[in-house]
mmCIF file of C-alpha atoms in Angstrom:
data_model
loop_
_atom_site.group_PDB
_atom_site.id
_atom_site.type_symbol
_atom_site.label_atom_id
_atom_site.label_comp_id
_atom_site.label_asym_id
_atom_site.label_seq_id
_atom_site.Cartn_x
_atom_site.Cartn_y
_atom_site.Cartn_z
ATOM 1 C CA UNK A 1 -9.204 10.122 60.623
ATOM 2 C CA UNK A 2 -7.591 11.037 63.937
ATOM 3 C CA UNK A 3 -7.045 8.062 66.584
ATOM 4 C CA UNK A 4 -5.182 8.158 69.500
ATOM 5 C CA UNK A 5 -3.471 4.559 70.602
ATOM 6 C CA UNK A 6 -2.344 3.663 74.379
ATOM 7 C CA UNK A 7 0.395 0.764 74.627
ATOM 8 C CA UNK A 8 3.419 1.058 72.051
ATOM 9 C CA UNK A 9 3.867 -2.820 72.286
ATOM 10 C CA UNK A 10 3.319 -5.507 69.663
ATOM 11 C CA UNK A 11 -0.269 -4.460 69.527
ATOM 12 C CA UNK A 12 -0.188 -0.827 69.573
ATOM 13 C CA UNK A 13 2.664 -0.057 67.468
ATOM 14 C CA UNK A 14 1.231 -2.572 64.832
ATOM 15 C CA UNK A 15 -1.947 -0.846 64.190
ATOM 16 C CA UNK A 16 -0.489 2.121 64.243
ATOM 17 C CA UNK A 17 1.620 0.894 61.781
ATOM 18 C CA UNK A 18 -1.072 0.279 59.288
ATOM 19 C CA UNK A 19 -3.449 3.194 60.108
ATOM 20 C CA UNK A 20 -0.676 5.441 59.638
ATOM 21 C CA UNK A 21 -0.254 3.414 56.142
ATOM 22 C CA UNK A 22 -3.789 4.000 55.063
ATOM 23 C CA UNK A 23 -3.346 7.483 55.680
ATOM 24 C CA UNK A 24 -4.787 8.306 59.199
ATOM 25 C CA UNK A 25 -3.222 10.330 62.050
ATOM 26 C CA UNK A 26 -2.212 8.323 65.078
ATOM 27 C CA UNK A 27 -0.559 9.357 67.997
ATOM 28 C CA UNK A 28 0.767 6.966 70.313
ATOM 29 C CA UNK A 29 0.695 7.125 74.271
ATOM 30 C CA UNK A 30 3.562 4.810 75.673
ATOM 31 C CA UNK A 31 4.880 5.149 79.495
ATOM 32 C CA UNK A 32 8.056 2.616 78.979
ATOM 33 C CA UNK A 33 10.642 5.397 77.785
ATOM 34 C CA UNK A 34 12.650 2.611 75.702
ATOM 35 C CA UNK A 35 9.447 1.723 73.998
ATOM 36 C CA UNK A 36 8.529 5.157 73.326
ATOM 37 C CA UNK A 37 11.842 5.234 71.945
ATOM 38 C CA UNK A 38 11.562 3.006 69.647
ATOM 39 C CA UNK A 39 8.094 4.013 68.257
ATOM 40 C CA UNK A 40 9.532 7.838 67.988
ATOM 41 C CA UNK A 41 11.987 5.958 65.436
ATOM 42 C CA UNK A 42 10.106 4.785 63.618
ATOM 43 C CA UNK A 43 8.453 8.038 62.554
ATOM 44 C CA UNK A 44 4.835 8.151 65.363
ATOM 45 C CA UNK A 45 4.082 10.682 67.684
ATOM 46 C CA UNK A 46 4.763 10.008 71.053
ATOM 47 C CA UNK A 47 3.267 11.079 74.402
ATOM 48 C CA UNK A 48 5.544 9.672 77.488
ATOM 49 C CA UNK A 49 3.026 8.831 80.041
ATOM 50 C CA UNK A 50 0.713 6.555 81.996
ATOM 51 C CA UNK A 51 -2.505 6.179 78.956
ATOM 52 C CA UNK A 52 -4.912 6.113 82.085
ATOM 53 C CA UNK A 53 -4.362 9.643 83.106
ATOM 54 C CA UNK A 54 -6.163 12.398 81.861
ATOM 55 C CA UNK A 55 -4.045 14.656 81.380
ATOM 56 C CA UNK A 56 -1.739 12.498 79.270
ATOM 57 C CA UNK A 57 -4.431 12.034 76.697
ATOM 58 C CA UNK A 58 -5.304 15.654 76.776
ATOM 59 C CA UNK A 59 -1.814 15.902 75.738
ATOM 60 C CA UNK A 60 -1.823 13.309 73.321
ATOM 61 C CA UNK A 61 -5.364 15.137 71.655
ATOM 62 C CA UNK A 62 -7.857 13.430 72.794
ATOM 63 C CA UNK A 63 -10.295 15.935 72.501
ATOM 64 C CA UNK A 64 -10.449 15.821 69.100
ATOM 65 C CA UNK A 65 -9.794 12.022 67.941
ATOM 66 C CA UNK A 66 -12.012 10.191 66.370
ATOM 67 C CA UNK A 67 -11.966 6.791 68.023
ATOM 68 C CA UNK A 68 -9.187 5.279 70.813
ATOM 69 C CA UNK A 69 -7.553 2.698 71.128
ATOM 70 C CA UNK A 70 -7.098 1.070 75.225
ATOM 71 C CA UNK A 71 -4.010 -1.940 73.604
ATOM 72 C CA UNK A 72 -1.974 -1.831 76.717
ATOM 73 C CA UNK A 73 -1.489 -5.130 77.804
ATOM 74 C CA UNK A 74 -2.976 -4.298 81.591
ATOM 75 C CA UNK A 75 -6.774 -4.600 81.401
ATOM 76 C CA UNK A 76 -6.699 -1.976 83.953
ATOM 77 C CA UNK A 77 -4.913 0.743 82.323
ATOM 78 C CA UNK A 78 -7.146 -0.207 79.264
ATOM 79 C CA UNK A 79 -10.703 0.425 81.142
ATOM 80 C CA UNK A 80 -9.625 3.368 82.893
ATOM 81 C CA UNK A 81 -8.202 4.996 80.000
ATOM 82 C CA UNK A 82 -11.627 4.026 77.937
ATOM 83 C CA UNK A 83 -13.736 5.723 80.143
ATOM 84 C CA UNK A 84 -11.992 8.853 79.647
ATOM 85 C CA UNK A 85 -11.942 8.628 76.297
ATOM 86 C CA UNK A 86 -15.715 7.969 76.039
ATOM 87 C CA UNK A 87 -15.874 11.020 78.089
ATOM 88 C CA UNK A 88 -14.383 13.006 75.529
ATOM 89 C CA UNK A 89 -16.854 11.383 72.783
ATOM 90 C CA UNK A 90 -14.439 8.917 71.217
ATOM 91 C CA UNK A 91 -15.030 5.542 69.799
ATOM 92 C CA UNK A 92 -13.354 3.307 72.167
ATOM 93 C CA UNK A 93 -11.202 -0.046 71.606
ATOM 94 C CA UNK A 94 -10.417 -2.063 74.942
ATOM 95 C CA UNK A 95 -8.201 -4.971 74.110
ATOM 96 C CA UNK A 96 -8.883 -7.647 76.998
ATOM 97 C CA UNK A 97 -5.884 -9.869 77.912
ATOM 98 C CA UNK A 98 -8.537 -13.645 78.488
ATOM 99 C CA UNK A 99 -11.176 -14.399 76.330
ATOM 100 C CA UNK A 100 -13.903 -15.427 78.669
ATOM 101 C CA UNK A 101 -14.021 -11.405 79.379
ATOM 102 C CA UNK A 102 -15.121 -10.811 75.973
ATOM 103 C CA UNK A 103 -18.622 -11.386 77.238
ATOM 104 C CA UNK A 104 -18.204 -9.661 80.317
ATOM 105 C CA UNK A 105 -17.102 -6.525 79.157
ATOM 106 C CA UNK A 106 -19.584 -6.867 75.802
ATOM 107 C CA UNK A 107 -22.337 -6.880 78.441
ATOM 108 C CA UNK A 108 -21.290 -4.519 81.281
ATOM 109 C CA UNK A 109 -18.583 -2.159 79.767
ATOM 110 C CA UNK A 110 -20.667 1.265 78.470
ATOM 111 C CA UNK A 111 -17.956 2.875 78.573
ATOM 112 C CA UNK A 112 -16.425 0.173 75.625
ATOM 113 C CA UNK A 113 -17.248 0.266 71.814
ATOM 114 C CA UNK A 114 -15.576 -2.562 70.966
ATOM 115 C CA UNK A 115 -13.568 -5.778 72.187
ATOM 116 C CA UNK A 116 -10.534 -6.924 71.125
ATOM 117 C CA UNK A 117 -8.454 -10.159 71.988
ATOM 118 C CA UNK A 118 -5.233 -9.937 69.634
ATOM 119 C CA UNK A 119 -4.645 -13.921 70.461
ATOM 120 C CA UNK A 120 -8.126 -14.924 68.792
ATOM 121 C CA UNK A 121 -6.675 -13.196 65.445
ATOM 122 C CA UNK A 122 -3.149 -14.698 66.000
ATOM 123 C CA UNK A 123 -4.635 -18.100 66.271
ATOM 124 C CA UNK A 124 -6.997 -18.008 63.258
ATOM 125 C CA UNK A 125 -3.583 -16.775 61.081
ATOM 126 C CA UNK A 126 -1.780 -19.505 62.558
ATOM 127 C CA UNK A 127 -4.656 -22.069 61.774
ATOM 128 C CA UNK A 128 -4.551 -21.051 58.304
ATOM 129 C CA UNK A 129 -1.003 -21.735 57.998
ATOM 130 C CA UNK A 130 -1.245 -25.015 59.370
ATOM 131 C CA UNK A 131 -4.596 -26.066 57.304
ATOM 132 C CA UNK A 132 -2.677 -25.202 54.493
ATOM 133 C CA UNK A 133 -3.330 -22.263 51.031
ATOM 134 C CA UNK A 134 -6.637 -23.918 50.305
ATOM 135 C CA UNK A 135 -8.664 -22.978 53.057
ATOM 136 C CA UNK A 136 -8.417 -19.617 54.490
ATOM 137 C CA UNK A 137 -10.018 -18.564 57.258
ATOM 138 C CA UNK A 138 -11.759 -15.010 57.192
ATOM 139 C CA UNK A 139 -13.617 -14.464 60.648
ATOM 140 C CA UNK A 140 -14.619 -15.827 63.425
ATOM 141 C CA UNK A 141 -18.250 -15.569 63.879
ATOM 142 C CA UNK A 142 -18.836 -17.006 67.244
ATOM 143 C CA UNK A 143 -16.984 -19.909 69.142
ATOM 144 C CA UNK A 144 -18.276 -22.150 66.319
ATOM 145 C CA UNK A 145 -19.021 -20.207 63.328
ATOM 146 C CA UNK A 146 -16.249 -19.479 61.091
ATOM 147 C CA UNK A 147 -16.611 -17.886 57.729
ATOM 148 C CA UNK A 148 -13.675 -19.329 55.681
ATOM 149 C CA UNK A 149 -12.366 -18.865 51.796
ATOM 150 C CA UNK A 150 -12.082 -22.083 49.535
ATOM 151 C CA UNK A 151 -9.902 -22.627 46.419
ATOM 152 C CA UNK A 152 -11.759 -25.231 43.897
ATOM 153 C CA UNK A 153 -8.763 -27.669 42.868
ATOM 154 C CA UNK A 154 -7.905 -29.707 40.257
ATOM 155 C CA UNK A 155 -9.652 -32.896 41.677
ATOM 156 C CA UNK A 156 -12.336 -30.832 43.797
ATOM 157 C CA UNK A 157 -15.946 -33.189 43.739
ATOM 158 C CA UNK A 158 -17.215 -30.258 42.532
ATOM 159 C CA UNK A 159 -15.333 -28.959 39.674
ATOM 160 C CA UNK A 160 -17.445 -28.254 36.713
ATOM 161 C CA UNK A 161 -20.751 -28.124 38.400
ATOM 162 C CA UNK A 162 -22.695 -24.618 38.735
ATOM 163 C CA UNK A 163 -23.335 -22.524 41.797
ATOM 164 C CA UNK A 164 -27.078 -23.944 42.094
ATOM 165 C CA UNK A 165 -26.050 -27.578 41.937
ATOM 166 C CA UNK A 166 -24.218 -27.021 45.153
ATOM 167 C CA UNK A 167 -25.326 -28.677 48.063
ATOM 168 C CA UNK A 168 -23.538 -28.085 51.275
ATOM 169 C CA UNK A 169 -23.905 -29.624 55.083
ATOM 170 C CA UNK A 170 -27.137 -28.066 56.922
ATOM 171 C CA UNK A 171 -24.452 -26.306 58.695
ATOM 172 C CA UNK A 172 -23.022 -24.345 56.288
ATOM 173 C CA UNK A 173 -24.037 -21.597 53.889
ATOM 174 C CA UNK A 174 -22.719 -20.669 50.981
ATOM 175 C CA UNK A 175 -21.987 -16.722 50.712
ATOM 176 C CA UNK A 176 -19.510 -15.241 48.336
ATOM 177 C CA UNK A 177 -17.856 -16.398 44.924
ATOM 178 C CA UNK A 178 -14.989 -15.125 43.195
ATOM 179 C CA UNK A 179 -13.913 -16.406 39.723
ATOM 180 C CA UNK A 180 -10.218 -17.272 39.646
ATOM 181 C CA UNK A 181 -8.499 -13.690 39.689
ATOM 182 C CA UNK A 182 -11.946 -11.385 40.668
ATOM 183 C CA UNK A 183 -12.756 -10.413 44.029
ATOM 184 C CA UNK A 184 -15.209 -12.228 46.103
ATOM 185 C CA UNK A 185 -19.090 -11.200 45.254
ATOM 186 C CA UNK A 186 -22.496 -12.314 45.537
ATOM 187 C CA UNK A 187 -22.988 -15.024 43.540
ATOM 188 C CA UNK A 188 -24.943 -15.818 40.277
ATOM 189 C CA UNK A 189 -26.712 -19.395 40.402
ATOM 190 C CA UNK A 190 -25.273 -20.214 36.810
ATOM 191 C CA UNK A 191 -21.905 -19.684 37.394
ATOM 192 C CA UNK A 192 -19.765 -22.877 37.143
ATOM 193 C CA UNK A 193 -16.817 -23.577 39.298
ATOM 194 C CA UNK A 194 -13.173 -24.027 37.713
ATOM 195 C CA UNK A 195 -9.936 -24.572 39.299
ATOM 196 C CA UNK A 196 -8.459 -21.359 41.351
ATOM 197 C CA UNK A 197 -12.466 -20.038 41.719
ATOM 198 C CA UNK A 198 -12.808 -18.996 45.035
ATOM 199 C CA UNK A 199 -16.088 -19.697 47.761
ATOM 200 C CA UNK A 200 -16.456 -17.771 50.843
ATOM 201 C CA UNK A 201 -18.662 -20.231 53.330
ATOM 202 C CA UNK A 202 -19.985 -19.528 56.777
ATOM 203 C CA UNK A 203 -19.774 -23.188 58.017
ATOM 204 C CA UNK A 204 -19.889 -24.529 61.999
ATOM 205 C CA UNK A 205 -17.004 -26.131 62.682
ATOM 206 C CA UNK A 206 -18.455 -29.531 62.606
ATOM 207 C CA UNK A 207 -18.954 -29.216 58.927
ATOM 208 C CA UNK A 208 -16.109 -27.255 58.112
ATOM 209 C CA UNK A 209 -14.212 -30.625 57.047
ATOM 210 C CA UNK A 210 -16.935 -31.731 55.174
ATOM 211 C CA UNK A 211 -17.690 -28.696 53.325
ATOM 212 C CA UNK A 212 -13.368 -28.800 52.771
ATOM 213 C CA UNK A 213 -13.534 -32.409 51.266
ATOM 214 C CA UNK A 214 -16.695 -30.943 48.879
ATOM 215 C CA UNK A 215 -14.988 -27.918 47.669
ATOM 216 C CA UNK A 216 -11.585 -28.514 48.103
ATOM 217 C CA UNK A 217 -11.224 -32.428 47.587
ATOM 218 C CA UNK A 218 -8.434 -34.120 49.310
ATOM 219 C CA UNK A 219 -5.703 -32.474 46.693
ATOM 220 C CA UNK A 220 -2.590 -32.400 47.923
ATOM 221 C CA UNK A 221 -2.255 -28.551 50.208
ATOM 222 C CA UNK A 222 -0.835 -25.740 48.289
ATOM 223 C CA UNK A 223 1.479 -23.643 50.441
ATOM 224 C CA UNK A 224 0.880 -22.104 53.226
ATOM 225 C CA UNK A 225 -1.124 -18.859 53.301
ATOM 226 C CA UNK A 226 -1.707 -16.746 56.449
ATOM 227 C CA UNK A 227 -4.053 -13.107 56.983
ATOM 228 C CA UNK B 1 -17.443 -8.296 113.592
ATOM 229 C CA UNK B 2 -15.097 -9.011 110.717
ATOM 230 C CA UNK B 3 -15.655 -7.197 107.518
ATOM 231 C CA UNK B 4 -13.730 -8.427 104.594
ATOM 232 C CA UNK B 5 -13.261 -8.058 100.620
ATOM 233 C CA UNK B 6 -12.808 -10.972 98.546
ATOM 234 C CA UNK B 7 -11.285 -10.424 94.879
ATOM 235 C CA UNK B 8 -12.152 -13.285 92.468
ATOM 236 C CA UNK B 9 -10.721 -13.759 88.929
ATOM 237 C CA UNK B 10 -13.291 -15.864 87.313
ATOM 238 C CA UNK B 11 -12.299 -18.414 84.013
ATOM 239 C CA UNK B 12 -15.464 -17.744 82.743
ATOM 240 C CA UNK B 13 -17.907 -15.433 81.177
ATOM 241 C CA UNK B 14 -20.680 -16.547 82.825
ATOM 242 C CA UNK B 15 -20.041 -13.309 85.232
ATOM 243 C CA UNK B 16 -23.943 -12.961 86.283
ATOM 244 C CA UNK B 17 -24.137 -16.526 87.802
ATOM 245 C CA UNK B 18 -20.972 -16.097 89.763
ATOM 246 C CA UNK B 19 -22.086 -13.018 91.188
ATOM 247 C CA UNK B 20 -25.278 -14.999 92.266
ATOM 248 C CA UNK B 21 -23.777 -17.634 93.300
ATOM 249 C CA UNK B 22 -21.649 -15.211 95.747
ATOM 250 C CA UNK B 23 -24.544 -13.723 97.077
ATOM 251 C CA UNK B 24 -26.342 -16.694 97.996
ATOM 252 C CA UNK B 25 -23.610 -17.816 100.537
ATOM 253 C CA UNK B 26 -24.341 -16.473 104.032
ATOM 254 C CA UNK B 27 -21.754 -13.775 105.126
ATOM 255 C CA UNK B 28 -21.543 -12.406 101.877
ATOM 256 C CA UNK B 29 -23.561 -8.224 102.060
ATOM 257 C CA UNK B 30 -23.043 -7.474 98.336
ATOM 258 C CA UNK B 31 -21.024 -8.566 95.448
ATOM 259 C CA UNK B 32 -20.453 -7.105 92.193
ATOM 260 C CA UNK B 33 -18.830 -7.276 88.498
ATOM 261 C CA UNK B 34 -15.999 -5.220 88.079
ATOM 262 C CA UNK B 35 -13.417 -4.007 85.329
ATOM 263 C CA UNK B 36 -9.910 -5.170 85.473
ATOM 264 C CA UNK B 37 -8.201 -7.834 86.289
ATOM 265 C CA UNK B 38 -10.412 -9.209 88.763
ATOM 266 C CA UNK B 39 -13.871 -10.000 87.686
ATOM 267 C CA UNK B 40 -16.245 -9.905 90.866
ATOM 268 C CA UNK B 41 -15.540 -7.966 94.124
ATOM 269 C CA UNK B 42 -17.679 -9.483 97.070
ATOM 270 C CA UNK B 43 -18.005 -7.720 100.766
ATOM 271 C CA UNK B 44 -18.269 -9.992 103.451
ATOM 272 C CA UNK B 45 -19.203 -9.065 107.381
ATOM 273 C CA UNK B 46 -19.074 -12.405 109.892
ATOM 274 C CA UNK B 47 -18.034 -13.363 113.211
ATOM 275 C CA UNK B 48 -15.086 -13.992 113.235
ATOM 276 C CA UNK B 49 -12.030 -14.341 111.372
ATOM 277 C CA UNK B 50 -11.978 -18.116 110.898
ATOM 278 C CA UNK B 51 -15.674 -17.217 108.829
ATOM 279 C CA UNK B 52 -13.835 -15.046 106.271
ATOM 280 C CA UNK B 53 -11.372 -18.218 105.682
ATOM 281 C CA UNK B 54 -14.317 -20.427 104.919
ATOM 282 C CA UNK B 55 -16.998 -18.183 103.140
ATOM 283 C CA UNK B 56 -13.468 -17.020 100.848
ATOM 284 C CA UNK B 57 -12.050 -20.632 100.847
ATOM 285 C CA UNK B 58 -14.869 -22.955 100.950
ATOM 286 C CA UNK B 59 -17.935 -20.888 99.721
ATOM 287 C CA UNK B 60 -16.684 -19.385 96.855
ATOM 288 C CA UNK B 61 -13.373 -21.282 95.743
ATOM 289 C CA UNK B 62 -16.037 -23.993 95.496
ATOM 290 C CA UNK B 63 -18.296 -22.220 93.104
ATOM 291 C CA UNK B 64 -17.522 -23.815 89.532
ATOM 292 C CA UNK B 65 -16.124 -21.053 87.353
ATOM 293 C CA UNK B 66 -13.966 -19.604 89.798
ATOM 294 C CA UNK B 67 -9.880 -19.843 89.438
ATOM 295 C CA UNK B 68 -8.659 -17.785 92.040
ATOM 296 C CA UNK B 69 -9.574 -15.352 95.073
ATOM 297 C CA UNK B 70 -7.626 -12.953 97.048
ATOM 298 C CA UNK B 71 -8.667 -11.761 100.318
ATOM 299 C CA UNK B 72 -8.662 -8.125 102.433
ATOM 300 C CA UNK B 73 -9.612 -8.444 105.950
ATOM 301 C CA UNK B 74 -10.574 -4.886 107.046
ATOM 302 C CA UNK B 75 -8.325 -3.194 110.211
ATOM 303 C CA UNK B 76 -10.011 -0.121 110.515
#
């Protein structure tokens, strides 16, 4: 696919960095001319130029990308540029720079496909490294609801038993299992869980330590793992 | 007859009852939600001066939900 990116910063330049590694087209639109330096460098695009101006995403080829991304970091810049690119029948990103606009812009923004907040994601990697490798969180769901990944331990309270003898908090549901090395799928009730097997759990955070202590037990945390 | 424009960055997502909240205070014509790095945009038209201070100050500083406003007093 074709995107087109605004903001070469530490959010931009990062997911162009893996889109371009999946094998997509991105061209960047950057109006610092060190920054658009430095992305040039490393191999992208580059259109110098304010990302809110028309005729700097013409240049960049808007008209025929598939979605666009507004990840300045002036909220501004962002919306203005978005309703351009809606305009021209793009999928539109707007990264917002507070979370209590999330809502806001969910609710009023047309013009806006999706939301992102780059800080929500940085905190849930930086949770994970402090919770330790044997919880892993995969989303957030809503301010509450988390859906994280559980390794069964050596001394888990639940080693041994099958996947319909589980009984988690009324908070939590139980959605994915993975046996030690296999991906994550939908679960079979007579599976039995072994050390390294894997549970994906949408839990509310209440819950979340109690479902840990099931699962998990109180082992001793394996090292750190991050997203 | 003063017209005036206040700017208010919210710290909250609850953007619908701010805006009401605006409304309801006497002074205040219109307010609405905008994009950008203010959140609500309210047009005021009083008396005097001294009114703008104390719809902008008192009126809608007070309004929980609120962090900051910035006010335009019209010239023209």
């Amino acid at each position: 696919m074709r995107f087109v990116i605004i903001g070469a910063g530490r959010v931009g330049l990062r997911t162009a960095r893996v889109l371009s590694a999946e094998g997509h087209e991105v061209v960047l639109v950057e109006r610092d001319a060190d920054m658009a330096d430095r992305a040039r460098t490393e191999g992208y695009e580059v259109v110098e130029g304010d990302g809110s101006r028309e005729s700097v995403l013409e240049e960049a080829g808007i008209d025929d990308a598939d979605a666009f991304g507004a990840l300045t970091s002036d909220l501004n810049t962002n919306f203005a540029a978005c309703m351009i690119a809606k305009h021209y029948g793009c999928r539109t990103i707007l990264r917002i720079d507070e979370d209590y606009r999330e809502d806001i812009y969910r609710k009023y923004a047309d013009e806006v496909d999706e939301i992102v907040y780059p800080e929500r994601l940085g905190a849930i990697g930086a949770k994970n490294a402090l919770l330790g490798g044997d919880i892993r969180a995969i989303a957030d769901i809503a301010q509450n609801l988390q859906v994280v990944e559980l390794t069964v331990q050596p001394d888990s309270p639940m080693k041994g038993y099958t996947i319909s003898e589980i009984s988690l908090p009324a908070d939590a549901t139980f959605l994915a299992f993975g046996k030690n090395d296999r991906p994550l799928a939908i679960p079979s009730s007579d599976e039995s869980l072994e050390e390294g097997d894997r549970l994906a759990v949408l839990a509310d955070f209440e819950v979340l330590d109690d479902v840990r202590q099931l699962i998990v037990g109180n082992a001793k945390r394996a090292a750190a793992g991050g997203i | 007859m003063v017209k005036a424009y206040v700017m208010v960055k919210a710290n909250t997502g609850e953007a619908d009852r701010l805006k009401n909240a605006i409304e309801e205070i006497e002074g205040v014509n219109e307010a609405h939600i905008v994009a950008g790095d203010v959140d609500i945009i309210a047009k005021l038209s009083v008396d005097s001066p001294a009114q703008v201070k104390v719809i902008s100050a008192d009126g809608i500083q007070g309004i929980s939900g609120v962090e900051d406003t910035r006010t335009y007093i019209a010239m023209d």
